[in-house]
Amino acid sequence: MKRPALNPFDRLVSFFSPAAGLRRLNARRVLGEYEAAQPSRLRKFARDQRSPDLQVQYGALALRTLSRNLEQNHDIARGVLRVLVNNVVGPTGIGIEPQPRRKDGSIHAEYAQALRSAYRDWCQCPEVTQRHHWAKVQRLMAKTWFRDGEAFSQSLIGQVPYLDHGTRVPFSLELFEADMIPMDYDDLGKNIRQGIQRNAWGKPTGYWVWRNFPNDRVTLNLSSDLKYIEAARMLQLASVDRIGQMRGVSEFASVITRLEDIKDYEESERIAAKIAAALTAYVKKGSPELYEPSTGPRDADGNVLPREIGLSPGTIIDNLGIGEEIGLIDSNRPNPNVVTFRQGQLRAVAAGIGASYSSIARDYSGTYSAQRQELVEQWIHYAVLTDEFVGQFVQPVWQQFVLAAHLSGVVRMPADLEPFSQDDALFVGQSMPWIDPLKEANAWHQLVQDGFASEVEVMRKRGVNPRDVLEQISAFRQEAKDKGLIFASDLANEKPAEKPPATPDPAE
């Protein structure tokens, strides 16, 4: 055992009093700890030393159901989910530009064009139910990923019993939610944990999937109703926080409590505002000796009639008794601090879930510089989520599509293709919107002119396909030329400026 290092004074104290020397060493050790790690009466620490899989097993299912309930019944939660999906996937989905290369390193244009043609046809009917096109499939997968923490899909290639692919390339996706992979299905003998079978290194080798939705009242699932799907045919889009974690956790995990509090608080304020809107008046009596019940109006049986005072704009009340006055109940509603409190809470929600506050709260107040700064900082979060979405779902689907197109003979790989480059592609996510289009356009124009950016880069930053833009421009200018039309956008129509006349030499 290594002895602790002692300075000369410590050795002197330990020589004369070993107990005092031991107390000095213990005190020095305590002072060397992190202050945040020391327990305190004012700090209630919640520690969790469980493994990633065990931690997920006890919380992921509850978080998943809570997030679904929030999406269904809370407008803010639904708006947050929509903001994430729209900024990560967008209206047209993740764009794909094939980049296969010849052996000399150049782009194989013919093969890329054939892949684009087959891919365009496949995008109309990419999944087994044939109800959703490719962009909608991406949005559904992204929404399920953010809300539930994970989403799954099975790749089906070639002839499958009772399945009509509906496209030239025999390739379809089967989408299903996380409920289809049982969280409580474990078999240590087969190295199965939470419905996922792994090898000794922790790599998934297969998934155990319910044949029917587990909570469907129409069917009753037993353990024998599980089917095994090889990992090579499965795609798992999961949000993981720890190394070694197999199942995903909802992105709403850290903000569910705050969203519930906002919902309850706003509901209380709405009820208070409704009560305040119901105008309530009262008649304040004078001193007791001035009140004579016998003088009030009575019906034919001698019963006292309820007193009614009509209120309308311009009403003059002249039938009050001696000492009476009319008052109104003031509830001080609506609360003027509701907006400020709500804004602060929504900023915390935006920070926790990774969406922009302006989009969540629909609050676009502020200067151009402030809006621009928020957009620039926030867009990094969307770019990271887009990268995860592409890496876990879109890119593997594209690779399997290229393979299916080759195996089926629809788009064969040419002989002069560089090996392993057949599925190389550029994946184009959503472009950062322009707050002031004129300023942004001038900035990009200057960068292109100075050689710091290319025209293709600018087009991709705007979220369009450069090849499609060039084809549109070429077709439009050819049609304009055939009709004798001239547009300022075509610099070829500009006449070169005439040279000024030469100045005569005074010496001549």
Short mmCIF file of C-alpha atoms in Angstrom, two decimals:
data_model
loop_
_atom_site.label_atom_id
_atom_site.label_comp_id
_atom_site.label_asym_id
_atom_site.label_seq_id
_atom_site.Cartn_x
_atom_site.Cartn_y
_atom_site.Cartn_z
CA MET A 1 0.00 0.00 0.00
CA LYS A 2 1.37 3.40 -1.00
CA ARG A 3 2.03 5.68 1.95
CA PRO A 4 0.63 9.23 1.76
CA ALA A 5 3.07 12.03 1.05
CA LEU A 6 3.89 14.03 4.20
CA ASN A 7 5.52 17.43 4.41
CA PRO A 8 8.15 18.06 7.13
CA PHE A 9 5.61 19.59 9.52
CA ASP A 10 3.25 16.60 9.11
CA ARG A 11 6.10 14.20 9.86
CA LEU A 12 6.99 16.20 12.97
CA VAL A 13 3.38 16.14 14.24
CA SER A 14 3.01 12.44 13.46
CA PHE A 15 6.24 11.66 15.35
CA PHE A 16 5.07 13.26 18.59
CA SER A 17 1.30 12.53 18.21
CA PRO A 18 0.25 9.89 15.67
CA ALA A 19 -3.46 10.55 16.39
CA ALA A 20 -3.07 14.26 15.63
CA GLY A 21 -1.18 13.45 12.45
CA LEU A 22 -3.98 11.11 11.34
CA ARG A 23 -6.58 13.83 11.95
CA ARG A 24 -4.53 16.26 9.83
CA LEU A 25 -4.39 13.78 6.93
CA ASN A 26 -8.13 13.11 7.15
CA ALA A 27 -8.93 16.83 7.24
CA ARG A 28 -6.72 17.44 4.18
CA ARG A 29 -8.51 14.64 2.31
CA VAL A 30 -11.94 16.13 3.08
CA LEU A 31 -10.85 19.58 1.94
CA GLY A 32 -9.56 18.08 -1.30
CA GLU A 33 -13.02 16.80 -2.35
CA TYR A 34 -15.30 18.62 -4.74
CA GLU A 35 -17.69 20.87 -2.89
CA ALA A 36 -20.57 19.78 -5.11
CA ALA A 37 -20.04 16.14 -4.07
CA GLN A 38 -20.34 16.86 -0.36
CA PRO A 39 -23.80 16.21 1.14
CA SER A 40 -25.56 19.20 2.63
CA ARG A 41 -28.76 19.97 4.48
CA LEU A 42 -29.75 22.39 1.73
CA ARG A 43 -28.93 20.12 -1.21
CA LYS A 44 -30.93 17.00 -1.92
CA PHE A 45 -28.87 14.91 -4.34
CA ALA A 46 -30.46 12.25 -6.52
CA ARG A 47 -27.80 9.75 -7.55
CA ASP A 48 -28.21 7.00 -10.11
CA GLN A 49 -25.53 4.33 -10.45
CA ARG A 50 -27.56 1.88 -12.51
CA SER A 51 -26.39 0.57 -15.87
CA PRO A 52 -27.66 2.33 -19.02
CA ASP A 53 -29.99 -0.52 -19.96
CA LEU A 54 -31.41 -0.86 -16.45
CA GLN A 55 -31.97 2.88 -16.20
CA VAL A 56 -33.83 2.91 -19.51
CA GLN A 57 -35.92 -0.13 -18.62
CA TYR A 58 -37.38 1.56 -15.54
CA GLY A 59 -38.12 4.90 -17.17
CA ALA A 60 -38.33 4.77 -20.96
CA LEU A 61 -41.80 3.20 -21.17
CA ALA A 62 -43.38 5.72 -18.78
CA LEU A 63 -41.69 8.64 -20.54
CA ARG A 64 -42.92 7.33 -23.88
CA THR A 65 -46.56 7.21 -22.79
CA LEU A 66 -46.36 10.63 -21.10
CA SER A 67 -44.90 12.18 -24.24
CA ARG A 68 -47.69 10.72 -26.37
CA ASN A 69 -50.30 12.11 -24.00
CA LEU A 70 -48.68 15.55 -24.16
CA GLU A 71 -48.70 15.47 -27.95
CA GLN A 72 -52.39 14.62 -27.98
CA ASN A 73 -53.57 17.08 -25.31
CA HIS A 74 -51.05 19.91 -24.99
CA ASP A 75 -50.74 22.53 -27.71
CA ILE A 76 -47.21 23.58 -26.72
CA ALA A 77 -45.88 20.01 -26.76
CA ARG A 78 -47.43 19.39 -30.16
CA GLY A 79 -45.94 22.63 -31.44
CA VAL A 80 -42.48 21.69 -30.11
CA LEU A 81 -42.67 18.34 -31.88
CA ARG A 82 -43.76 19.99 -35.11
CA VAL A 83 -40.89 22.51 -34.93
CA LEU A 84 -38.32 19.73 -34.53
CA VAL A 85 -39.72 17.65 -37.38
CA ASN A 86 -40.08 20.59 -39.77
CA ASN A 87 -36.54 21.84 -39.19
CA VAL A 88 -34.85 18.42 -39.31
CA VAL A 89 -36.79 16.76 -42.15
CA GLY A 90 -38.79 19.57 -43.71
CA PRO A 91 -41.49 19.51 -46.39
CA THR A 92 -39.56 17.52 -49.00
CA GLY A 93 -37.43 15.31 -46.77
CA ILE A 94 -33.67 14.81 -46.87
CA GLY A 95 -32.39 15.31 -50.41
CA ILE A 96 -30.06 12.72 -51.94
CA GLU A 97 -27.60 13.44 -54.75
CA PRO A 98 -25.89 10.26 -56.02
CA GLN A 99 -22.12 10.60 -56.34
CA PRO A 100 -20.84 7.29 -57.79
CA ARG A 101 -17.37 7.56 -59.28
CA ARG A 102 -15.46 6.02 -62.12
CA LYS A 103 -12.09 4.46 -61.57
CA ASP A 104 -10.43 7.71 -62.68
CA GLY A 105 -12.18 9.57 -59.83
CA SER A 106 -14.78 11.44 -61.92
CA ILE A 107 -18.52 11.30 -61.26
CA HIS A 108 -20.26 8.50 -63.17
CA ALA A 109 -23.02 10.71 -64.59
CA GLU A 110 -24.90 7.98 -66.48
CA TYR A 111 -25.12 5.64 -63.49
CA ALA A 112 -26.08 8.53 -61.20
CA GLN A 113 -28.87 9.55 -63.58
CA ALA A 114 -30.21 5.98 -63.68
CA LEU A 115 -30.20 5.85 -59.88
CA ARG A 116 -32.05 9.17 -59.67
CA SER A 117 -34.71 7.94 -62.07
CA ALA A 118 -35.30 4.71 -60.12
CA TYR A 119 -35.17 6.56 -56.80
CA ARG A 120 -37.77 9.08 -57.98
CA ASP A 121 -40.12 6.22 -58.81
CA TRP A 122 -39.46 4.47 -55.47
CA CYS A 123 -40.17 7.65 -53.46
CA GLN A 124 -43.84 7.44 -54.44
CA CYS A 125 -44.35 4.11 -52.66
CA PRO A 126 -41.53 3.27 -50.25
CA GLU A 127 -43.34 1.34 -47.50
CA VAL A 128 -45.44 -1.80 -47.30
CA THR A 129 -48.85 -0.19 -46.68
CA GLN A 130 -48.41 2.09 -49.72
CA ARG A 131 -50.08 4.94 -47.84
CA HIS A 132 -47.15 7.32 -47.41
CA HIS A 133 -44.61 8.78 -49.80
CA TRP A 134 -40.93 9.02 -48.88
CA ALA A 135 -40.97 12.55 -47.42
CA LYS A 136 -43.92 11.66 -45.18
CA VAL A 137 -42.20 8.44 -44.10
CA GLN A 138 -39.22 10.50 -42.98
CA ARG A 139 -41.45 12.88 -41.04
CA LEU A 140 -43.28 9.99 -39.35
CA MET A 141 -40.00 8.35 -38.37
CA ALA A 142 -38.57 11.63 -37.08
CA LYS A 143 -41.71 12.41 -35.06
CA THR A 144 -41.70 8.93 -33.52
CA TRP A 145 -37.99 9.26 -32.78
CA PHE A 146 -38.37 12.58 -30.96
CA ARG A 147 -41.55 11.63 -29.10
CA ASP A 148 -40.91 7.98 -28.19
CA GLY A 149 -37.12 8.03 -28.19
CA GLU A 150 -36.78 5.43 -30.93
CA ALA A 151 -38.37 4.09 -34.10
CA PHE A 152 -37.77 0.92 -36.11
CA SER A 153 -38.06 -0.22 -39.70
CA GLN A 154 -37.53 -3.52 -41.47
CA SER A 155 -36.05 -3.65 -44.97
CA LEU A 156 -37.72 -6.06 -47.39
CA ILE A 157 -35.87 -6.81 -50.65
CA GLY A 158 -36.98 -9.04 -53.49
CA GLN A 159 -39.91 -11.41 -53.50
CA VAL A 160 -41.77 -11.48 -50.18
CA PRO A 161 -44.95 -13.56 -49.70
CA TYR A 162 -48.16 -11.51 -50.10
CA LEU A 163 -46.20 -8.26 -50.56
CA ASP A 164 -46.52 -6.00 -53.60
CA HIS A 165 -43.65 -3.51 -53.61
CA GLY A 166 -45.48 -1.25 -56.05
CA THR A 167 -42.27 0.14 -57.59
CA ARG A 168 -39.72 -0.91 -60.20
CA VAL A 169 -37.13 -1.61 -57.51
CA PRO A 170 -38.40 -4.46 -55.27
CA PHE A 171 -37.57 -2.76 -52.01
CA SER A 172 -39.97 -1.73 -49.23
CA LEU A 173 -39.82 -0.60 -45.63
CA GLU A 174 -41.98 -1.84 -42.77
CA LEU A 175 -42.30 0.84 -40.10
CA PHE A 176 -43.23 0.18 -36.48
CA GLU A 177 -43.05 1.90 -33.13
CA ALA A 178 -40.95 1.01 -30.10
CA ASP A 179 -43.86 -0.92 -28.52
CA MET A 180 -43.29 -3.70 -31.05
CA ILE A 181 -39.91 -4.51 -29.45
CA PRO A 182 -40.73 -5.74 -25.92
CA MET A 183 -38.78 -3.87 -23.26
CA ASP A 184 -39.20 -6.69 -20.74
CA TYR A 185 -38.10 -9.61 -22.93
CA ASP A 186 -34.77 -10.85 -21.52
CA ASP A 187 -32.91 -14.13 -21.94
CA LEU A 188 -29.41 -14.07 -20.51
CA GLY A 189 -28.64 -17.50 -21.96
CA LYS A 190 -29.11 -16.15 -25.50
CA ASN A 191 -27.74 -12.71 -24.60
CA ILE A 192 -31.12 -11.09 -25.22
CA ARG A 193 -31.77 -7.84 -23.39
CA GLN A 194 -34.85 -5.66 -23.83
CA GLY A 195 -35.86 -7.56 -26.97
CA ILE A 196 -32.48 -7.13 -28.71
CA GLN A 197 -30.12 -10.06 -29.18
CA ARG A 198 -26.42 -9.18 -29.12
CA ASN A 199 -23.08 -10.87 -29.53
CA ALA A 200 -20.24 -10.86 -27.01
CA TRP A 201 -19.14 -7.38 -28.14
CA GLY A 202 -22.59 -5.87 -27.67
CA LYS A 203 -23.37 -5.60 -31.39
CA PRO A 204 -27.05 -6.31 -32.21
CA THR A 205 -27.49 -9.53 -34.15
CA GLY A 206 -31.28 -9.67 -34.15
CA TYR A 207 -34.51 -8.18 -32.83
CA TRP A 208 -37.51 -9.94 -31.29
CA VAL A 209 -40.67 -8.28 -32.57
CA TRP A 210 -44.35 -8.76 -31.74
CA ARG A 211 -46.44 -9.98 -34.65
CA ASN A 212 -49.25 -7.63 -33.58
CA PHE A 213 -49.33 -4.43 -31.57
CA PRO A 214 -49.01 -5.49 -27.90
CA ASN A 215 -51.71 -3.19 -26.50
CA ASP A 216 -54.27 -3.87 -29.20
CA ARG A 217 -57.54 -5.09 -27.66
CA VAL A 218 -58.39 -7.11 -30.74
CA THR A 219 -55.50 -9.54 -30.31
CA LEU A 220 -53.86 -11.17 -27.30
CA ASN A 221 -50.10 -11.51 -27.58
CA LEU A 222 -48.22 -14.37 -25.96
CA SER A 223 -44.48 -14.93 -25.77
CA SER A 224 -44.83 -17.35 -28.68
CA ASP A 225 -46.09 -14.48 -30.86
CA LEU A 226 -42.60 -12.98 -31.08
CA LYS A 227 -40.72 -13.25 -34.36
CA TYR A 228 -36.98 -12.93 -34.89
CA ILE A 229 -35.62 -10.44 -37.43
CA GLU A 230 -31.94 -10.33 -38.28
CA ALA A 231 -30.15 -7.09 -37.48
CA ALA A 232 -29.02 -6.78 -41.12
CA ARG A 233 -32.66 -6.15 -42.09
CA MET A 234 -33.51 -3.83 -39.21
CA LEU A 235 -32.91 -0.11 -38.74
CA GLN A 236 -33.16 1.41 -35.27
CA LEU A 237 -33.43 5.18 -34.99
CA ALA A 238 -32.72 5.81 -31.30
CA SER A 239 -31.88 8.73 -29.04
CA VAL A 240 -29.22 7.50 -26.61
CA ASP A 241 -27.49 9.43 -23.82
CA ARG A 242 -25.00 6.89 -22.48
CA ILE A 243 -22.38 4.57 -23.94
CA GLY A 244 -23.73 1.03 -24.20
CA GLN A 245 -27.39 2.09 -24.13
CA MET A 246 -29.47 -0.04 -26.50
CA ARG A 247 -32.97 1.48 -26.31
CA GLY A 248 -33.85 5.11 -26.87
CA VAL A 249 -35.36 7.65 -24.48
CA SER A 250 -37.82 10.39 -25.42
CA GLU A 251 -36.40 13.85 -26.16
CA PHE A 252 -39.14 15.19 -23.87
CA ALA A 253 -37.70 13.38 -20.83
CA SER A 254 -36.14 16.48 -19.25
CA VAL A 255 -39.03 18.86 -19.98
CA ILE A 256 -42.15 16.77 -19.29
CA THR A 257 -42.53 18.10 -15.74
CA ARG A 258 -42.16 21.70 -16.86
CA LEU A 259 -44.65 21.24 -19.70
CA GLU A 260 -47.17 19.73 -17.29
CA ASP A 261 -46.67 22.66 -14.89
CA ILE A 262 -47.18 25.17 -17.71
CA LYS A 263 -50.34 23.36 -18.75
CA ASP A 264 -51.76 23.34 -15.20
CA TYR A 265 -50.82 26.97 -14.58
CA GLU A 266 -52.38 28.19 -17.82
CA GLU A 267 -55.53 26.19 -17.11
CA SER A 268 -55.82 27.81 -13.68
CA GLU A 269 -55.40 31.25 -15.20
CA ARG A 270 -58.01 30.53 -17.85
CA ILE A 271 -60.52 29.41 -15.22
CA ALA A 272 -59.81 32.53 -13.17
CA ALA A 273 -60.27 34.70 -16.25
CA LYS A 274 -63.61 33.02 -17.01
CA ILE A 275 -64.81 33.68 -13.48
CA ALA A 276 -63.68 37.30 -13.77
CA ALA A 277 -65.49 37.65 -17.08
CA ALA A 278 -68.76 36.62 -15.41
CA LEU A 279 -69.64 40.04 -13.95
CA THR A 280 -70.83 39.67 -10.36
CA ALA A 281 -72.42 42.52 -8.43
CA TYR A 282 -73.65 42.79 -4.85
CA VAL A 283 -75.84 45.21 -2.91
CA LYS A 284 -74.21 46.43 0.26
CA LYS A 285 -76.73 47.19 2.99
CA GLY A 286 -76.47 50.01 5.44
CA SER A 287 -76.71 49.71 9.22
CA PRO A 288 -79.10 47.02 10.57
CA GLU A 289 -81.68 49.52 11.86
CA LEU A 290 -82.16 50.83 8.31
CA TYR A 291 -83.04 47.38 6.92
CA GLU A 292 -86.77 46.53 6.97
CA PRO A 293 -87.52 43.11 5.38
CA SER A 294 -91.27 43.77 5.51
CA THR A 295 -91.00 46.63 3.03
CA GLY A 296 -89.73 44.42 0.18
CA PRO A 297 -91.97 43.27 -2.70
CA ARG A 298 -94.04 40.13 -2.11
CA ASP A 299 -96.08 37.75 -4.23
CA ALA A 300 -99.78 36.90 -3.81
CA ASP A 301 -99.00 34.41 -1.05
CA GLY A 302 -96.98 36.95 0.89
CA ASN A 303 -93.58 35.48 0.07
CA VAL A 304 -90.68 37.88 -0.41
CA LEU A 305 -89.76 38.16 -4.10
CA PRO A 306 -86.07 38.03 -5.13
CA ARG A 307 -84.75 41.43 -5.91
CA GLU A 308 -83.49 42.00 -9.46
CA ILE A 309 -81.54 45.00 -10.71
CA GLY A 310 -81.10 45.28 -14.46
CA LEU A 311 -77.67 46.28 -15.78
CA SER A 312 -77.11 47.63 -19.27
CA PRO A 313 -75.06 50.43 -20.82
CA GLY A 314 -76.35 53.78 -19.55
CA THR A 315 -78.57 52.30 -16.83
CA ILE A 316 -79.55 54.68 -14.02
CA ILE A 317 -80.31 52.83 -10.79
CA ASP A 318 -82.68 54.88 -8.65
CA ASN A 319 -84.42 52.18 -6.61
CA LEU A 320 -81.78 51.59 -3.94
CA GLY A 321 -82.88 51.65 -0.36
CA ILE A 322 -81.60 53.94 2.35
CA GLY A 323 -77.91 53.19 3.04
CA GLU A 324 -77.54 50.73 0.13
CA GLU A 325 -74.82 50.80 -2.50
CA ILE A 326 -73.81 48.55 -5.41
CA GLY A 327 -70.35 46.96 -5.65
CA LEU A 328 -68.59 44.66 -8.14
CA ILE A 329 -66.36 41.68 -7.29
CA ASP A 330 -62.86 42.36 -8.64
CA SER A 331 -60.74 39.21 -9.21
CA ASN A 332 -57.68 41.01 -10.65
CA ARG A 333 -57.79 38.80 -13.71
CA PRO A 334 -56.32 38.28 -16.21
CA ASN A 335 -52.96 38.24 -14.45
CA PRO A 336 -50.56 40.68 -16.16
CA ASN A 337 -47.57 38.51 -15.19
CA VAL A 338 -48.76 35.42 -17.06
CA VAL A 339 -46.98 36.33 -20.29
CA THR A 340 -43.64 37.02 -18.59
CA PHE A 341 -43.80 33.81 -16.56
CA ARG A 342 -44.80 31.77 -19.61
CA GLN A 343 -41.96 33.20 -21.68
CA GLY A 344 -39.40 32.25 -19.04
CA GLN A 345 -40.74 28.71 -18.81
CA LEU A 346 -40.78 28.29 -22.58
CA ARG A 347 -37.17 29.45 -22.81
CA ALA A 348 -36.24 26.66 -20.40
CA VAL A 349 -38.24 24.17 -22.49
CA ALA A 350 -36.47 25.34 -25.64
CA ALA A 351 -33.07 24.90 -24.00
CA GLY A 352 -33.92 21.40 -22.77
CA ILE A 353 -35.37 20.01 -25.96
CA GLY A 354 -33.12 21.77 -28.47
CA ALA A 355 -35.70 23.83 -30.39
CA SER A 356 -35.69 27.58 -30.88
CA TYR A 357 -37.65 29.69 -28.41
CA SER A 358 -39.06 31.96 -31.12
CA SER A 359 -40.58 29.01 -32.97
CA ILE A 360 -41.99 27.39 -29.83
CA ALA A 361 -43.51 30.54 -28.32
CA ARG A 362 -44.32 32.22 -31.65
CA ASP A 363 -42.55 35.26 -30.25
CA TYR A 364 -40.61 37.07 -32.97
CA SER A 365 -40.00 40.33 -31.14
CA GLY A 366 -36.50 41.76 -31.19
CA THR A 367 -34.04 43.32 -33.57
CA TYR A 368 -32.69 41.78 -36.75
CA SER A 369 -29.35 41.10 -35.04
CA ALA A 370 -31.03 39.29 -32.15
CA GLN A 371 -33.14 37.15 -34.45
CA ARG A 372 -30.12 36.37 -36.60
CA GLN A 373 -28.01 35.42 -33.58
CA GLU A 374 -30.68 33.05 -32.28
CA LEU A 375 -31.07 31.48 -35.71
CA VAL A 376 -27.33 30.93 -36.16
CA GLU A 377 -26.85 29.37 -32.72
CA GLN A 378 -30.01 27.27 -32.93
CA TRP A 379 -29.32 25.93 -36.41
CA ILE A 380 -26.37 23.94 -35.06
CA HIS A 381 -28.81 21.88 -32.95
CA TYR A 382 -30.98 21.15 -35.98
CA ALA A 383 -27.89 20.23 -38.01
CA VAL A 384 -26.77 17.75 -35.34
CA LEU A 385 -30.21 16.12 -35.25
CA THR A 386 -30.22 15.99 -39.06
CA ASP A 387 -26.84 14.26 -39.03
CA GLU A 388 -28.13 11.63 -36.59
CA PHE A 389 -31.30 11.12 -38.62
CA VAL A 390 -29.33 10.69 -41.85
CA GLY A 391 -26.74 8.38 -40.30
CA GLN A 392 -29.23 6.10 -38.58
CA PHE A 393 -32.01 5.99 -41.16
CA VAL A 394 -31.72 7.81 -44.50
CA GLN A 395 -28.21 6.70 -45.46
CA PRO A 396 -28.75 2.99 -44.64
CA VAL A 397 -32.01 3.08 -46.62
CA TRP A 398 -30.20 4.58 -49.61
CA GLN A 399 -27.47 1.93 -49.44
CA GLN A 400 -30.06 -0.85 -49.37
CA PHE A 401 -31.97 0.78 -52.23
CA VAL A 402 -28.86 0.85 -54.45
CA LEU A 403 -28.18 -2.80 -53.61
CA ALA A 404 -31.78 -3.80 -54.35
CA ALA A 405 -31.69 -1.90 -57.66
CA HIS A 406 -28.57 -3.83 -58.68
CA LEU A 407 -29.76 -7.26 -57.55
CA SER A 408 -33.12 -6.84 -59.30
CA GLY A 409 -31.47 -5.71 -62.54
CA VAL A 410 -33.28 -2.36 -62.60
CA VAL A 411 -30.05 -0.35 -62.30
CA ARG A 412 -26.98 -2.50 -62.77
CA MET A 413 -23.60 -1.34 -61.53
CA PRO A 414 -21.43 -0.50 -64.56
CA ALA A 415 -18.10 -2.22 -65.12
CA ASP A 416 -16.07 0.99 -64.95
CA LEU A 417 -17.45 1.90 -61.51
CA GLU A 418 -15.00 2.46 -58.68
CA PRO A 419 -15.49 -0.41 -56.19
CA PHE A 420 -17.52 0.48 -53.08
CA SER A 421 -18.55 3.89 -54.49
CA GLN A 422 -21.92 2.78 -55.87
CA ASP A 423 -23.87 4.24 -52.92
CA ASP A 424 -21.79 7.39 -52.39
CA ALA A 425 -24.13 10.35 -52.15
CA LEU A 426 -24.59 13.83 -50.76
CA PHE A 427 -27.40 14.13 -48.23
CA VAL A 428 -28.90 17.61 -48.24
CA GLY A 429 -30.80 18.68 -45.15
CA GLN A 430 -32.91 21.74 -44.56
CA SER A 431 -31.39 25.11 -45.37
CA MET A 432 -31.13 27.86 -42.81
CA PRO A 433 -33.90 30.38 -43.59
CA TRP A 434 -33.05 33.95 -44.50
CA ILE A 435 -34.29 36.62 -42.12
CA ASP A 436 -33.44 39.45 -44.54
CA PRO A 437 -33.22 37.92 -48.04
CA LEU A 438 -31.52 40.97 -49.56
CA LYS A 439 -28.69 41.02 -47.03
CA GLU A 440 -28.20 37.26 -47.23
CA ALA A 441 -28.22 37.25 -51.04
CA ASN A 442 -25.69 40.08 -51.21
CA ALA A 443 -23.42 38.26 -48.76
CA TRP A 444 -23.48 35.03 -50.78
CA HIS A 445 -23.01 36.96 -54.03
CA GLN A 446 -19.90 38.61 -52.62
CA LEU A 447 -18.51 35.27 -51.39
CA VAL A 448 -19.01 33.69 -54.82
CA GLN A 449 -17.41 36.63 -56.61
CA ASP A 450 -14.39 36.57 -54.30
CA GLY A 451 -13.95 32.83 -54.76
CA PHE A 452 -14.73 31.82 -51.17
CA ALA A 453 -17.87 29.85 -52.14
CA SER A 454 -19.31 28.15 -55.20
CA GLU A 455 -22.64 28.56 -56.92
CA VAL A 456 -23.43 24.93 -56.15
CA GLU A 457 -22.84 25.51 -52.43
CA VAL A 458 -25.22 28.48 -52.44
CA MET A 459 -27.92 26.41 -54.12
CA ARG A 460 -27.54 23.61 -51.58
CA LYS A 461 -27.63 26.10 -48.70
CA ARG A 462 -31.00 27.21 -50.04
CA GLY A 463 -32.23 23.62 -49.96
CA VAL A 464 -32.50 23.03 -53.72
CA ASN A 465 -30.85 20.54 -56.03
CA PRO A 466 -28.24 22.31 -58.20
CA ARG A 467 -28.83 19.92 -61.10
CA ASP A 468 -32.57 20.65 -61.10
CA VAL A 469 -31.91 24.40 -60.96
CA LEU A 470 -29.50 24.27 -63.89
CA GLU A 471 -31.94 22.22 -65.95
CA GLN A 472 -34.74 24.70 -65.20
CA ILE A 473 -32.55 27.68 -66.12
CA SER A 474 -31.38 26.02 -69.34
CA ALA A 475 -34.90 25.09 -70.44
CA PHE A 476 -36.30 28.52 -69.54
CA ARG A 477 -33.58 30.47 -71.38
CA GLN A 478 -33.90 28.29 -74.46
CA GLU A 479 -37.66 28.85 -74.52
CA ALA A 480 -37.18 32.61 -74.01
CA LYS A 481 -34.66 32.69 -76.85
CA ASP A 482 -37.05 30.86 -79.17
CA LYS A 483 -39.76 33.44 -78.41
CA GLY A 484 -37.43 36.40 -78.74
CA LEU A 485 -37.65 37.39 -75.08
CA ILE A 486 -34.78 39.08 -73.26
CA PHE A 487 -34.34 39.03 -69.49
CA ALA A 488 -31.79 40.88 -67.41
CA SER A 489 -30.95 37.66 -65.53
CA ASP A 490 -29.17 36.32 -68.63
CA LEU A 491 -25.85 38.12 -68.81
CA ALA A 492 -25.34 36.83 -72.35
CA ASN A 493 -27.90 39.41 -73.51
CA GLU A 494 -25.84 42.32 -72.23
CA LYS A 495 -23.87 44.19 -74.87
CA PRO A 496 -20.26 44.90 -74.01
CA ALA A 497 -19.55 48.53 -73.25
CA GLU A 498 -17.92 50.49 -76.09
CA LYS A 499 -14.34 51.48 -75.59
CA PRO A 500 -13.80 55.22 -75.12
CA PRO A 501 -11.98 56.99 -77.99
CA ALA A 502 -8.23 57.07 -77.66
CA THR A 503 -6.81 60.30 -76.31
CA PRO A 504 -4.34 61.88 -78.82
CA ASP A 505 -0.75 62.14 -77.67
CA PRO A 506 0.16 65.84 -77.13
CA ALA A 507 3.71 65.14 -78.34
CA GLU A 508 2.38 64.26 -81.78
#
